[in-house]
Coordinates of N, CA, C and O in Angstrom, one line a residue:
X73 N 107.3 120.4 103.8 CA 108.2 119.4 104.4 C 109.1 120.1 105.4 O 109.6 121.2 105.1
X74 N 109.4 119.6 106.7 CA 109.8 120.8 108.1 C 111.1 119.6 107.9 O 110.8 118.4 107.7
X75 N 112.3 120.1 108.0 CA 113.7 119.6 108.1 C 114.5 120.1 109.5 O 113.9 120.9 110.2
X76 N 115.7 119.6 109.9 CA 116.1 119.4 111.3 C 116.7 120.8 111.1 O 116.9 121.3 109.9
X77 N 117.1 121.4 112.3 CA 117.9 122.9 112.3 C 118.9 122.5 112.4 O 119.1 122.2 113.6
X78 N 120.1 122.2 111.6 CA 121.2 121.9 111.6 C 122.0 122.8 112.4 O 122.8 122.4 113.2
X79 N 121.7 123.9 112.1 CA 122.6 124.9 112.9 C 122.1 125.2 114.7 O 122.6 126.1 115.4
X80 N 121.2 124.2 115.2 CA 120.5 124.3 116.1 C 121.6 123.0 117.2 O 121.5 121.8 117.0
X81 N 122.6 123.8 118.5 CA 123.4 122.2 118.9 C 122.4 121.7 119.6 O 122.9 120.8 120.1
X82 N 120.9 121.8 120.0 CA 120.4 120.6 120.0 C 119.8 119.4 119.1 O 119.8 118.2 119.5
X83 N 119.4 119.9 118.0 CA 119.1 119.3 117.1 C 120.2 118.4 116.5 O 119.9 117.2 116.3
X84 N 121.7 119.2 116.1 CA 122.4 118.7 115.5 C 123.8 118.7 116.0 O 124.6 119.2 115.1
X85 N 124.5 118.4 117.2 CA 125.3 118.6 117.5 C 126.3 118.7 116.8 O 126.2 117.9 115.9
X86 N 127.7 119.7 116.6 CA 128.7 120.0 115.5 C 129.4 118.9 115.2 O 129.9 118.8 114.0
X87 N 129.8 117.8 116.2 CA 130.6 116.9 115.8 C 129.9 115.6 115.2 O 130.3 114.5 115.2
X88 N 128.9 116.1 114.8 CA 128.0 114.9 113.5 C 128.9 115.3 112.2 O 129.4 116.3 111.7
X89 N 128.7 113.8 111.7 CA 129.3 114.4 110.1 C 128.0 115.2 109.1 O 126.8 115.5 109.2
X90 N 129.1 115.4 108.0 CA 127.8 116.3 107.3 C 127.3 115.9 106.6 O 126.5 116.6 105.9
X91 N 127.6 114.3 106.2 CA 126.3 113.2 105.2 C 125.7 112.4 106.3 O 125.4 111.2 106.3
X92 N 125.5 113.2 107.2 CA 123.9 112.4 108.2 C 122.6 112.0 107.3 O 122.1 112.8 106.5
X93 N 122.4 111.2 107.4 CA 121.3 109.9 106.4 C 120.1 111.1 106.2 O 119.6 111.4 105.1
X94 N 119.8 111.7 107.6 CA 118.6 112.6 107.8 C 118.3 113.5 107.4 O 117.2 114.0 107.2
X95 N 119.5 114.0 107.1 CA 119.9 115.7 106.7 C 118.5 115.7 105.8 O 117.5 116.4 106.1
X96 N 118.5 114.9 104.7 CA 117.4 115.7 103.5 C 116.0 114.6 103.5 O 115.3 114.3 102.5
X97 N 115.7 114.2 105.0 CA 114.7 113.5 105.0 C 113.9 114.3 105.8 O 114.4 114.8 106.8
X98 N 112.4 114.5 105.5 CA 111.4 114.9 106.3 C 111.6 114.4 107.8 O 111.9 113.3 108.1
X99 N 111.2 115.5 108.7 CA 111.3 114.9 110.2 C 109.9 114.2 110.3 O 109.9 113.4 111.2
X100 N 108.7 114.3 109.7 CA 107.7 113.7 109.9 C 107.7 112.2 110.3 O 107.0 111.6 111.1
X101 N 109.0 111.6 109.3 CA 109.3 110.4 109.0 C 110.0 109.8 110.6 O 110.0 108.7 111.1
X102 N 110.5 110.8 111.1 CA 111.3 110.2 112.6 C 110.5 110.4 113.8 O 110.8 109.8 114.9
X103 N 109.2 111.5 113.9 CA 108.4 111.6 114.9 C 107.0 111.6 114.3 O 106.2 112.5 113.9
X104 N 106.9 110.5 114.3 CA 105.7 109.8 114.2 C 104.4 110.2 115.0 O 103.4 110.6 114.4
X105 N 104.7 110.1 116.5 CA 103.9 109.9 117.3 C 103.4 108.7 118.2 O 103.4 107.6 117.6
X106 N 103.0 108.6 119.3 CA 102.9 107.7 120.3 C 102.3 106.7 119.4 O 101.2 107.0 118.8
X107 N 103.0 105.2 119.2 CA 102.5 104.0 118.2 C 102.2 103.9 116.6 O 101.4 103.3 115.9
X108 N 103.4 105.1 116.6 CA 103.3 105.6 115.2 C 104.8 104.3 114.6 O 105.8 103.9 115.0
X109 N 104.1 104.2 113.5 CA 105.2 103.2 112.4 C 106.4 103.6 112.5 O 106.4 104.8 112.6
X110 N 107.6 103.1 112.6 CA 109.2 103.1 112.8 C 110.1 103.1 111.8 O 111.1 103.8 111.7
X111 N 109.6 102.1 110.7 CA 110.0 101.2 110.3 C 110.8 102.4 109.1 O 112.0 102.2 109.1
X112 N 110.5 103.3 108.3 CA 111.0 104.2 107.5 C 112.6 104.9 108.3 O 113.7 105.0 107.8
X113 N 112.1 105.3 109.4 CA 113.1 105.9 109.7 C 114.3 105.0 110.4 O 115.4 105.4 110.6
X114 N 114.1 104.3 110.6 CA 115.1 103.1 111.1 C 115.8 102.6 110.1 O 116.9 102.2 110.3
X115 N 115.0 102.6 108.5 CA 115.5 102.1 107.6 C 116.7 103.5 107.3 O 117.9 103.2 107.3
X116 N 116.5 104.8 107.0 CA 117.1 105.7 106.9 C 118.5 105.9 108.3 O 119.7 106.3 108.1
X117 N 118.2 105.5 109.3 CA 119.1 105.8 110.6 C 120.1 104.6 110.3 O 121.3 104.8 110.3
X118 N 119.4 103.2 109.9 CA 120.6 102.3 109.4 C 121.4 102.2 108.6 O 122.3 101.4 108.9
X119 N 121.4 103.1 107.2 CA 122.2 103.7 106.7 C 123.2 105.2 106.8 O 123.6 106.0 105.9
X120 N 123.3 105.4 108.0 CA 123.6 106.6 108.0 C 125.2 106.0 108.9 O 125.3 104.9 109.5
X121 N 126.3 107.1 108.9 CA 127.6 106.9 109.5 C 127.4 107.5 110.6 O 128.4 107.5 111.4
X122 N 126.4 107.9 111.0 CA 126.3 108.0 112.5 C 125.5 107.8 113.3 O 125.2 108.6 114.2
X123 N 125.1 107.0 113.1 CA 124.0 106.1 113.8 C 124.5 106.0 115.4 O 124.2 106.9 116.3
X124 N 125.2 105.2 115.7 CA 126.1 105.1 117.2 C 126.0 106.5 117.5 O 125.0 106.8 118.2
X125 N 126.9 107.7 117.1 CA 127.0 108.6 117.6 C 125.8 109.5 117.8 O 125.7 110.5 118.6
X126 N 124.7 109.1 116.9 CA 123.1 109.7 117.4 C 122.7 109.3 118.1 O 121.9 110.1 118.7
X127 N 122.8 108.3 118.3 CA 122.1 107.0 119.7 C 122.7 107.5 121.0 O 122.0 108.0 121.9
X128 N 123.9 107.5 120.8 CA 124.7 108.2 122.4 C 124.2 109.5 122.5 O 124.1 110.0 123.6
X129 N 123.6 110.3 121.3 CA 123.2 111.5 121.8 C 122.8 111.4 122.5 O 123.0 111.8 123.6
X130 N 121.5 110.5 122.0 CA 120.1 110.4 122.3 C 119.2 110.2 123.6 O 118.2 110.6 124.2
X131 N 120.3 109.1 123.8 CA 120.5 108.7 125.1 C 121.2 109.4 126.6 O 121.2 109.0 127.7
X132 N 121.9 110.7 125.9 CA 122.2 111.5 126.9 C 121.4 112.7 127.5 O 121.7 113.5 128.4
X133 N 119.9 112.5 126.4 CA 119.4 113.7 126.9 C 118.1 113.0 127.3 O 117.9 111.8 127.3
X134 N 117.1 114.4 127.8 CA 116.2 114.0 128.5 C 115.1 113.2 127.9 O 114.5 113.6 126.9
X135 N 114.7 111.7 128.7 CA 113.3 111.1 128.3 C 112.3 112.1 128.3 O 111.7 112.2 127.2
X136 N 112.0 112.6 128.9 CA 110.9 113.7 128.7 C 111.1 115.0 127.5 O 110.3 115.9 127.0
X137 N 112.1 114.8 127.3 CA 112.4 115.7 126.0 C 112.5 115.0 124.7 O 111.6 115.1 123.8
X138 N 113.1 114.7 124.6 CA 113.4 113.9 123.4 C 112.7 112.6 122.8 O 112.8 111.4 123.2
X139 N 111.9 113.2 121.8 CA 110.6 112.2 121.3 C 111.3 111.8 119.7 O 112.3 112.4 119.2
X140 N 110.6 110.9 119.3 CA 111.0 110.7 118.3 C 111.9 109.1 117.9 O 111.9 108.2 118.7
X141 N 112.7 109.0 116.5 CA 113.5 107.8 116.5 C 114.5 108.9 116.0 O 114.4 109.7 115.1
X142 N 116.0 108.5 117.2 CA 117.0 108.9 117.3 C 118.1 107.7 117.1 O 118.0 106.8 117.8
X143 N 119.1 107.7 116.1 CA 119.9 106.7 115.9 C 119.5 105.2 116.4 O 119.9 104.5 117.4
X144 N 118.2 105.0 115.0 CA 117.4 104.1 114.9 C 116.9 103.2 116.2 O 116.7 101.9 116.3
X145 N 116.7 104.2 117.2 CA 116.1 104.1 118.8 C 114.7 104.5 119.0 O 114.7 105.7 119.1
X146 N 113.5 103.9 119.1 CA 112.6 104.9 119.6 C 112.5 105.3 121.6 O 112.9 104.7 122.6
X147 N 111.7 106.4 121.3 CA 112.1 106.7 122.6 C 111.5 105.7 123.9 O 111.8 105.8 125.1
X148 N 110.8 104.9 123.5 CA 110.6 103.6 124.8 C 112.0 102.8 124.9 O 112.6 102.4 125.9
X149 N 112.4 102.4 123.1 CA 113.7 101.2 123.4 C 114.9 102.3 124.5 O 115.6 102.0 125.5
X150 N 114.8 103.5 124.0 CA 116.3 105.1 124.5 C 115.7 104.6 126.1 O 116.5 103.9 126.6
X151 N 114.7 104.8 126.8 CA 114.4 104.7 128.2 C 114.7 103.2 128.8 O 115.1 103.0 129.9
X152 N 114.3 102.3 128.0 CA 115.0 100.6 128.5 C 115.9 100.8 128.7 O 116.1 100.8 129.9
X153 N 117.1 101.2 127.6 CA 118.5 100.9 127.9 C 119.2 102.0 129.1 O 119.9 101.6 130.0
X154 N 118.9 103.0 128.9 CA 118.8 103.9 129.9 C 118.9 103.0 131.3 O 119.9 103.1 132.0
X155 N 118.0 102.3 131.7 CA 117.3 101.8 132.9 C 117.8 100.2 133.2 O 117.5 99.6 134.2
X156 N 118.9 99.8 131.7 CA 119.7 98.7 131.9 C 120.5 99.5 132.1 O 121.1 99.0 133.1
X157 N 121.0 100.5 131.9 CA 122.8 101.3 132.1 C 122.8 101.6 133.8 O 123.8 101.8 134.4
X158 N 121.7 101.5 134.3 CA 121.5 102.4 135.9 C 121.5 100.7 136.4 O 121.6 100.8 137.6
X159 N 121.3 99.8 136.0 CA 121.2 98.6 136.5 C 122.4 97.8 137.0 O 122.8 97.3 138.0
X160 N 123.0 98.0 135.3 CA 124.4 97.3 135.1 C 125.6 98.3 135.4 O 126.7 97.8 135.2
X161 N 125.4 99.6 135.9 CA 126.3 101.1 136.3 C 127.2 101.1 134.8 O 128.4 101.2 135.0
X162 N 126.6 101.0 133.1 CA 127.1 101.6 132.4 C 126.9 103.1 132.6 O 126.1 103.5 133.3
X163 N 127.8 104.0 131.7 CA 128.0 105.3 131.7 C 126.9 105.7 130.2 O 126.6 104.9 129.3
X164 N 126.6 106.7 130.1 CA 126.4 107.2 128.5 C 128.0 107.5 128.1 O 128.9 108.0 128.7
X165 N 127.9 107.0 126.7 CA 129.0 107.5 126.1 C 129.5 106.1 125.8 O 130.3 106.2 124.9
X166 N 129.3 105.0 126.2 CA 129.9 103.6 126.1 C 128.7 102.9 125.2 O 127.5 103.1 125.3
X167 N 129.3 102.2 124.3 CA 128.4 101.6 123.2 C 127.3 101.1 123.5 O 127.1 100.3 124.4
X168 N 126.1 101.7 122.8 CA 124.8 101.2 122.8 C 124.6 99.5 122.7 O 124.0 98.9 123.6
X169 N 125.0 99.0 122.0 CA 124.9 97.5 121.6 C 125.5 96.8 122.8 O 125.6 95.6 122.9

C-alpha cells in the first residue's frame, strides 16, 4: 500500500492540518486512472477538514501535472473550473463553490 510523502511540499503542503482524511488511505484510492471510479475517494475527501484548502491547491497547480481526485475534484471537473475562473476573471485562492 504506497501513501502520500507528507514531508514532500508538493504532495502535502505544511499548512494542511495534520488529520487530513487521506493521510492513512491508500493513494490507489485517489488515482485511479483515466475513467477510473471516484466515488471512494470523494467519499474520504468529504470528510476531511480540508477539503477547500486541497481544492485551492489543486487548482493552483498544473493540469498537466496533477492527476488524480484532489479535494474531492477530479482532474477534468479541476480544468472546468479553471476555464470558468479565466471566463469569469476569478483568481485561484477564492472559493471553489
Amino acid at each position: 500500500m504506497s501513501r502520500f510523502d507528507y514531508n514532500d511540499p508538493f504532495t502535502a503542503p505544511p499548512q494542511w492540518p495534520a488529520d487530513i482524511a487521506c493521510r492513512n488511505t491508500d493513494t490507489a484510492v485517489f488515482f485511479t486512472g483515466r475513467g477510473g471510479r471516484t466515488e471512494v475517494a470523494r467519499q474520504v475527501c468529504r470528510g476531511c477538514p480540508a477539503i477547500e484548502l486541497c481544492a485551492e491547491w489543486a487548482l493552483e497547480q498544473s493540469a498537466d501535472l496533477l492527476h488524480g481526485v484532489w479535494g474531492g475534484l477530479s482532474r477534468d471537473e479541476r480544468r472546468a473550473i479553471r476555464a470558468g475562473r479565466r471566463q469569469t476573471g476569478v483568481s485561484a485562492g477564492q472559493r471553489v463553490a
